[in-house]
Amino acid sequence: IFSNTFLALYLHSSPHRHWFLFFEQKSLKSHIYRNNTTVNNGSTDRANYEGYLFDPENVKWYLISFPLIPPGFSPSSSSGGLICWVSEDSGSKNILLCNPLVGSLIQLPSTLRPRLCPSIGLTITNTSIDLAFAGDDLISPYAVKNLTSESFHIDGGGFYSIWGTTSSLPRLCSLESGRMVHVEGRFYCMNYSPFSVLAYDISVNQWCKIQAPMRRFLRSPSLVESRGKLILVAAVEKSKLNVPKSLRLWTLQDCGSMWVEIERMPQQLYNQFADIEAGRGFNCVAHGDFVVILIKGSDKALLFDFVGKRWVWIPPCPYINGGGCGGDGVGGEYIGRDELHGFAYEPRLAVPITALLEQLTLPFNSFTA
């Protein structure tokens, strides 16, 4: 499938599906949920990782498995039809790129600097790959700090930078989301206490801070990419002012420093959303014309369609808990369940950059347990 003839025909005729891939995770800084298969001596033989594909156009769920992923890895990012899995153990991070449709698995060179739970960004085109790890530098066995970032780059022109490029992070930054978003040559991630946005310009290897809109009144802010634009999604709460609480979406303008509000959840729907959310917070993921908002501690999720300007509740995933996401709680609340965390995912049989990566790295050999 990597022949030039097939690739040219496939890339020309294959439709672009703006789907989502969800995994159950306890938190962004804990191990992924998995069904363990135990052998007679009680040890874990392998981990059966499962993901849940969601098609927003047809509102359908699909189950997908990752039998080649060894224990001790968590999904961290996705781009260009590939899912990036990163080792959970502290230290230099092992990285796997997986195409679940064809069962391919490529191991990239490990990061150079030891880290605990860094923020991770990935962007893959037909001719290049960029990967960035930032923060949670393991400065001792007992302490981490957000000091540096390191990046990985390969392109079809023959330029390689394999974790040799490092950069200092801005002072007093706090990275908690674990995610980066790529838009037009930059990786973006949320900075906390107080809220701002950190931007990493890949071409000049430099970080900068961007002030967030209404930063004093935001709650659960998330950065997503939609239609080539950076979008910030957050609840707005002005407790001392006569302004209704709301959920709003802003887009970063081309100048790179100004935000414009583009959408606001209808007030009646927000009241319903707030009752279910009950201050627990929410996560967001976007792809194409769609944004999904997942309420923490719940099976509830909202889908916003930019084209139709519609807000709709997503039906529960039928593959969790044997036919329903709801767990044992009341009103959709989980009890003892992990939360869904999502990635933008475009199912693709052929990813041209895979052939280049296979020339750089050896075929994947299973890790020993």
Coordinates of C-alpha atoms in Angstrom, one line a residue:
I1 CA 0.0 0.0 0.0
F2 CA 3.0 2.3 0.0
S3 CA 3.6 2.1 -3.8
N4 CA 3.4 5.4 -5.5
T5 CA 0.6 4.3 -7.7
F6 CA -1.6 3.2 -4.9
L7 CA -0.9 6.2 -2.7
A8 CA -1.7 8.7 -5.4
L9 CA -5.0 7.0 -6.2
Y10 CA -5.9 6.4 -2.5
L11 CA -5.1 10.0 -1.4
H12 CA -7.1 11.4 -4.3
S13 CA -10.2 9.3 -4.0
S14 CA -10.4 8.5 -0.3
P15 CA -13.0 10.7 1.6
H16 CA -11.9 12.6 4.7
R17 CA -13.8 11.4 7.7
H18 CA -13.7 13.7 10.7
W19 CA -14.3 11.1 13.4
F20 CA -13.4 10.9 17.1
L21 CA -11.6 8.1 19.0
F22 CA -12.2 7.8 22.7
F23 CA -10.5 5.8 25.5
E24 CA -11.4 5.3 29.1
Q25 CA -8.9 6.9 31.4
K26 CA -8.9 7.6 35.1
S27 CA -7.3 11.0 34.6
L28 CA -4.8 12.6 32.3
K29 CA -2.0 11.6 34.6
S30 CA -2.9 8.1 35.4
H31 CA -2.9 4.8 33.6
I32 CA -5.3 4.0 30.9
Y33 CA -8.1 1.6 31.6
R34 CA -7.6 -1.9 30.1
N35 CA -9.0 -5.4 30.4
N36 CA -6.2 -7.5 31.7
T37 CA -5.8 -11.1 30.7
T38 CA -4.2 -13.1 33.5
V39 CA -2.3 -16.4 33.2
N40 CA -2.2 -19.2 35.7
N41 CA 0.5 -17.7 37.9
G42 CA -1.6 -14.5 38.4
S43 CA 0.8 -12.3 36.3
T44 CA -0.5 -10.1 33.5
D45 CA 0.2 -11.6 30.1
R46 CA -1.0 -8.8 27.9
A47 CA -3.3 -5.8 27.8
N48 CA -6.3 -5.6 25.6
Y49 CA -6.7 -1.9 24.8
E50 CA -10.0 -0.9 23.5
G51 CA -11.0 2.4 21.8
Y52 CA -14.4 3.7 20.8
L53 CA -14.8 5.3 17.4
F54 CA -17.6 7.9 17.0
D55 CA -18.9 9.1 13.6
P56 CA -20.5 12.5 14.2
E57 CA -22.2 12.8 10.8
N58 CA -24.1 9.5 11.2
V59 CA -24.1 9.6 15.1
K60 CA -22.7 6.0 15.3
W61 CA -20.3 4.2 17.6
Y62 CA -17.8 1.5 16.6
L63 CA -15.5 -0.6 18.7
I64 CA -11.8 -0.9 17.8
S65 CA -9.0 -2.9 19.6
F66 CA -5.3 -2.4 19.8
P67 CA -3.9 -5.9 20.4
L68 CA -0.3 -5.0 19.5
I69 CA 0.1 -2.3 22.2
P70 CA 2.1 -3.8 25.1
P71 CA 1.2 -3.0 28.8
G72 CA 2.4 0.2 30.2
F73 CA 1.5 2.6 27.4
S74 CA -1.2 5.2 27.1
P75 CA -2.7 7.0 24.1
S76 CA -1.4 10.6 24.0
S77 CA -2.2 12.1 20.6
S78 CA -3.3 11.4 17.1
S79 CA -2.8 12.8 13.6
G80 CA -2.9 11.7 10.0
G81 CA -4.6 8.4 10.8
L82 CA -1.9 7.4 13.4
I83 CA -2.3 7.1 17.1
C84 CA 0.6 8.0 19.3
W85 CA 1.2 5.8 22.4
V86 CA 3.7 6.8 25.1
S87 CA 5.1 4.8 28.0
E88 CA 3.7 5.6 31.4
D89 CA 6.8 5.0 33.4
S90 CA 8.8 8.1 34.4
G91 CA 12.1 8.7 32.6
S92 CA 12.9 8.8 28.9
K93 CA 9.6 8.1 27.1
N94 CA 9.2 5.2 24.6
I95 CA 6.9 6.1 21.7
L96 CA 4.8 4.0 19.4
L97 CA 2.8 5.0 16.3
C98 CA -0.1 2.7 15.5
N99 CA -2.4 2.5 12.5
P100 CA -5.3 0.4 13.9
L101 CA -6.9 -0.2 10.5
V102 CA -3.9 -2.1 9.1
G103 CA -2.4 -3.2 12.4
S104 CA 0.9 -1.5 11.8
L105 CA 3.1 -0.4 14.7
I106 CA 6.3 1.7 14.6
Q107 CA 8.6 2.4 17.5
L108 CA 10.2 5.8 17.4
P109 CA 13.5 6.7 19.1
S110 CA 13.0 7.4 22.8
T111 CA 13.1 11.0 24.2
L112 CA 16.4 12.1 25.6
R113 CA 15.3 13.9 28.7
P114 CA 13.6 12.1 31.6
R115 CA 10.0 13.3 32.2
L116 CA 7.0 12.3 34.3
C117 CA 3.8 13.2 32.5
P118 CA 4.7 15.7 29.8
S119 CA 2.4 17.6 27.5
I120 CA 2.5 16.0 24.0
G121 CA 1.9 17.4 20.6
L122 CA 1.8 15.5 17.2
T123 CA 1.2 16.6 13.7
I124 CA 1.6 14.4 10.6
T125 CA 1.3 15.3 7.0
N126 CA 1.9 13.3 3.9
T127 CA 5.5 14.3 3.9
S128 CA 6.5 15.2 7.5
I129 CA 6.0 14.5 11.1
D130 CA 6.5 16.8 14.1
L131 CA 6.4 15.6 17.7
A132 CA 6.9 17.7 20.8
F133 CA 7.2 16.8 24.5
A134 CA 7.1 19.7 27.0
G135 CA 7.3 20.0 30.8
D136 CA 7.3 17.7 33.8
D137 CA 11.1 17.5 33.6
L138 CA 12.2 14.9 36.1
I139 CA 14.9 16.9 37.9
S140 CA 15.2 14.3 40.7
P141 CA 13.4 11.1 41.7
Y142 CA 11.1 13.2 43.9
A143 CA 10.5 16.4 42.0
V144 CA 9.4 17.7 38.5
K145 CA 9.4 21.1 37.0
N146 CA 8.2 22.6 33.8
L147 CA 11.6 23.7 32.4
T148 CA 12.1 22.5 28.8
S149 CA 10.6 21.0 25.7
E150 CA 12.2 18.7 23.0
S151 CA 11.0 18.0 19.5
F152 CA 11.3 15.4 16.8
H153 CA 11.1 16.1 13.1
I154 CA 11.3 14.2 9.8
D155 CA 10.3 15.3 6.4
G156 CA 10.4 13.9 2.8
G157 CA 13.1 16.4 1.9
G158 CA 15.6 14.5 4.0
F159 CA 15.7 16.8 7.1
Y160 CA 15.9 14.9 10.4
S161 CA 15.9 16.3 13.9
I162 CA 15.6 13.3 16.3
W163 CA 15.1 14.9 19.8
G164 CA 18.1 17.1 19.2
T165 CA 16.1 20.3 19.3
T166 CA 15.4 21.6 22.8
S167 CA 13.8 24.9 24.0
S168 CA 13.2 26.5 27.4
L169 CA 9.7 27.0 28.5
P170 CA 8.4 30.4 29.7
R171 CA 9.0 31.1 33.4
L172 CA 6.3 30.1 35.9
C173 CA 4.3 28.0 33.4
S174 CA 2.0 25.3 34.6
L175 CA 1.1 22.6 32.2
E176 CA -1.7 20.3 33.5
S177 CA -3.8 19.2 30.5
G178 CA -1.1 16.9 29.0
R179 CA -2.3 17.9 25.5
M180 CA -1.1 20.2 22.7
V181 CA -3.0 21.3 19.7
H182 CA -1.3 22.0 16.3
V183 CA -2.5 24.9 14.1
E184 CA -0.5 26.4 11.2
G185 CA 3.0 25.6 12.3
R186 CA 2.5 26.0 16.0
F187 CA 1.7 23.8 19.0
Y188 CA -0.6 25.3 21.6
C189 CA -1.4 24.2 25.2
M190 CA -3.2 25.7 28.2
N191 CA -1.2 27.4 30.9
Y192 CA -2.8 27.4 34.4
S193 CA -2.7 29.7 37.5
P194 CA -3.5 32.1 36.0
F195 CA -5.0 31.0 32.7
S196 CA -3.1 31.8 29.5
V197 CA -2.1 30.0 26.3
L198 CA 1.4 28.8 25.5
A199 CA 2.5 28.7 21.9
Y200 CA 5.5 26.9 20.4
D201 CA 6.6 28.0 17.0
I202 CA 8.2 24.9 15.4
S203 CA 10.1 26.8 12.7
V204 CA 12.0 29.1 15.1
N205 CA 12.0 26.7 18.1
Q206 CA 10.5 29.3 20.5
W207 CA 7.8 29.5 23.1
C208 CA 5.6 32.5 23.9
K209 CA 2.6 33.3 26.1
I210 CA -0.8 34.5 24.8
Q211 CA -3.3 36.1 27.1
A212 CA -6.6 34.1 27.3
P213 CA -9.9 35.9 26.8
M214 CA -11.8 36.7 30.1
R215 CA -9.0 34.7 31.9
R216 CA -10.2 35.8 35.4
F217 CA -13.7 34.2 34.8
L218 CA -12.9 31.0 33.0
R219 CA -13.5 27.5 34.2
S220 CA -12.4 24.2 32.5
P221 CA -10.8 25.9 29.5
S222 CA -9.8 23.6 26.6
L223 CA -7.9 24.2 23.4
V224 CA -9.1 22.5 20.2
E225 CA -8.4 22.8 16.5
S226 CA -11.2 23.2 14.0
R227 CA -11.0 24.0 10.3
G228 CA -7.5 25.3 10.6
K229 CA -8.3 27.6 13.6
L230 CA -7.3 27.5 17.3
I231 CA -10.5 27.5 19.4
L232 CA -10.7 28.0 23.2
V233 CA -13.8 26.4 24.8
A234 CA -14.6 27.3 28.4
A235 CA -17.3 28.0 30.9
V236 CA -17.6 31.7 32.0
E237 CA -18.6 32.6 35.5
K238 CA -18.8 36.2 36.7
S239 CA -20.0 35.7 40.2
K240 CA -19.8 39.4 41.2
L241 CA -21.4 40.8 38.0
N242 CA -24.9 40.5 36.6
V243 CA -23.8 38.3 33.7
P244 CA -25.4 34.9 33.1
K245 CA -23.1 31.9 33.4
S246 CA -22.4 30.4 30.0
L247 CA -20.2 28.2 27.8
R248 CA -18.4 30.1 25.1
L249 CA -16.1 29.5 22.1
W250 CA -13.4 31.9 21.0
T251 CA -11.1 31.7 18.0
L252 CA -7.6 33.1 17.9
Q253 CA -7.2 35.7 15.1
D254 CA -4.4 35.6 12.5
C255 CA -2.4 38.3 14.4
G256 CA -1.8 35.6 17.1
S257 CA -2.8 37.7 20.1
M258 CA -6.5 38.6 19.8
W259 CA -9.5 36.4 20.5
V260 CA -13.0 36.7 19.0
E261 CA -16.1 35.0 20.5
I262 CA -17.7 32.9 17.8
E263 CA -20.3 30.8 19.6
R264 CA -22.2 30.6 22.9
M265 CA -24.3 27.7 24.1
P266 CA -28.0 28.6 24.3
Q267 CA -28.9 29.6 27.9
Q268 CA -31.6 27.0 28.4
L269 CA -29.2 24.2 27.2
Y270 CA -26.4 25.6 29.4
N271 CA -28.7 25.5 32.5
Q272 CA -29.3 21.8 31.7
F273 CA -25.6 21.2 31.0
A274 CA -24.6 22.9 34.3
D275 CA -27.1 20.8 36.3
I276 CA -25.5 17.6 35.0
E277 CA -21.9 18.9 35.2
A278 CA -22.4 20.2 38.7
G279 CA -19.0 21.9 38.8
R280 CA -17.0 18.7 38.1
G281 CA -15.5 20.2 34.9
F282 CA -15.4 19.0 31.3
N283 CA -13.0 18.0 28.5
C284 CA -13.3 19.0 24.8
V285 CA -12.1 17.7 21.5
A286 CA -12.7 18.9 18.0
H287 CA -12.4 17.6 14.4
G288 CA -13.5 19.3 11.2
D289 CA -16.9 21.0 11.8
F290 CA -17.6 19.3 15.1
V291 CA -16.7 19.9 18.8
V292 CA -17.4 17.3 21.5
I293 CA -17.8 18.4 25.1
L294 CA -17.5 15.5 27.6
I295 CA -18.7 16.1 31.2
K296 CA -16.3 14.6 33.7
G297 CA -17.7 11.9 36.0
S298 CA -20.6 11.3 33.6
D299 CA -21.5 9.5 30.4
K300 CA -23.0 12.7 29.0
A301 CA -21.5 14.5 26.1
L302 CA -22.6 17.3 23.8
L303 CA -21.8 17.7 20.1
F304 CA -21.7 21.1 18.4
D305 CA -21.9 21.3 14.6
F306 CA -20.4 24.5 13.3
V307 CA -22.1 24.2 9.9
G308 CA -25.6 23.4 11.1
K309 CA -25.2 25.6 14.3
R310 CA -26.7 22.7 16.3
W311 CA -26.1 21.4 19.8
V312 CA -27.1 17.8 20.4
W313 CA -26.6 15.3 23.1
I314 CA -24.5 12.3 22.0
P315 CA -26.1 8.8 22.6
P316 CA -24.1 6.8 25.2
C317 CA -21.4 4.5 23.8
P318 CA -23.0 1.0 23.6
Y319 CA -19.7 -0.8 24.0
I320 CA -18.9 0.3 27.6
N321 CA -20.3 -1.6 30.5
G322 CA -21.9 -4.2 28.3
G323 CA -24.4 -1.9 26.6
G324 CA -24.3 1.4 28.3
C325 CA -21.9 4.1 29.5
G326 CA -23.9 5.0 32.5
G327 CA -22.3 2.9 35.2
D328 CA -24.2 2.5 38.4
G329 CA -24.8 6.1 39.2
V330 CA -27.9 8.2 39.4
G331 CA -28.6 10.7 36.6
G332 CA -25.7 9.4 34.4
E333 CA -23.0 9.8 37.1
Y334 CA -20.2 7.2 37.1
I335 CA -19.4 5.2 40.1
G336 CA -16.1 3.6 39.9
R337 CA -15.8 4.2 36.2
D338 CA -13.1 5.9 34.2
E339 CA -13.7 9.0 32.1
L340 CA -13.7 9.1 28.3
H341 CA -10.9 11.2 26.8
G342 CA -11.0 11.8 23.1
F343 CA -8.8 12.5 20.1
A344 CA -9.5 13.7 16.6
Y345 CA -9.1 10.7 14.3
E346 CA -9.3 10.3 10.5
P347 CA -9.3 6.6 9.6
R348 CA -6.8 6.0 6.8
L349 CA -5.4 2.8 5.3
A350 CA -2.3 4.4 4.0
V351 CA -0.2 7.1 5.7
P352 CA 2.6 8.1 3.3
I353 CA 5.0 9.2 6.1
T354 CA 4.9 5.7 7.5
A355 CA 7.2 4.4 4.7
L356 CA 9.8 7.2 5.7
L357 CA 9.6 6.3 9.4
E358 CA 10.1 2.6 8.7
Q359 CA 13.4 3.5 6.9
L360 CA 14.5 5.4 10.1
T361 CA 13.5 2.8 12.7
L362 CA 13.6 -0.9 13.0
P363 CA 10.4 -2.9 12.8
F364 CA 8.6 -3.0 16.2
N365 CA 9.6 -5.8 18.5
S366 CA 7.3 -6.5 21.5
F367 CA 8.5 -5.2 24.8
T368 CA 9.1 -7.9 27.4
A369 CA 6.8 -7.7 30.4

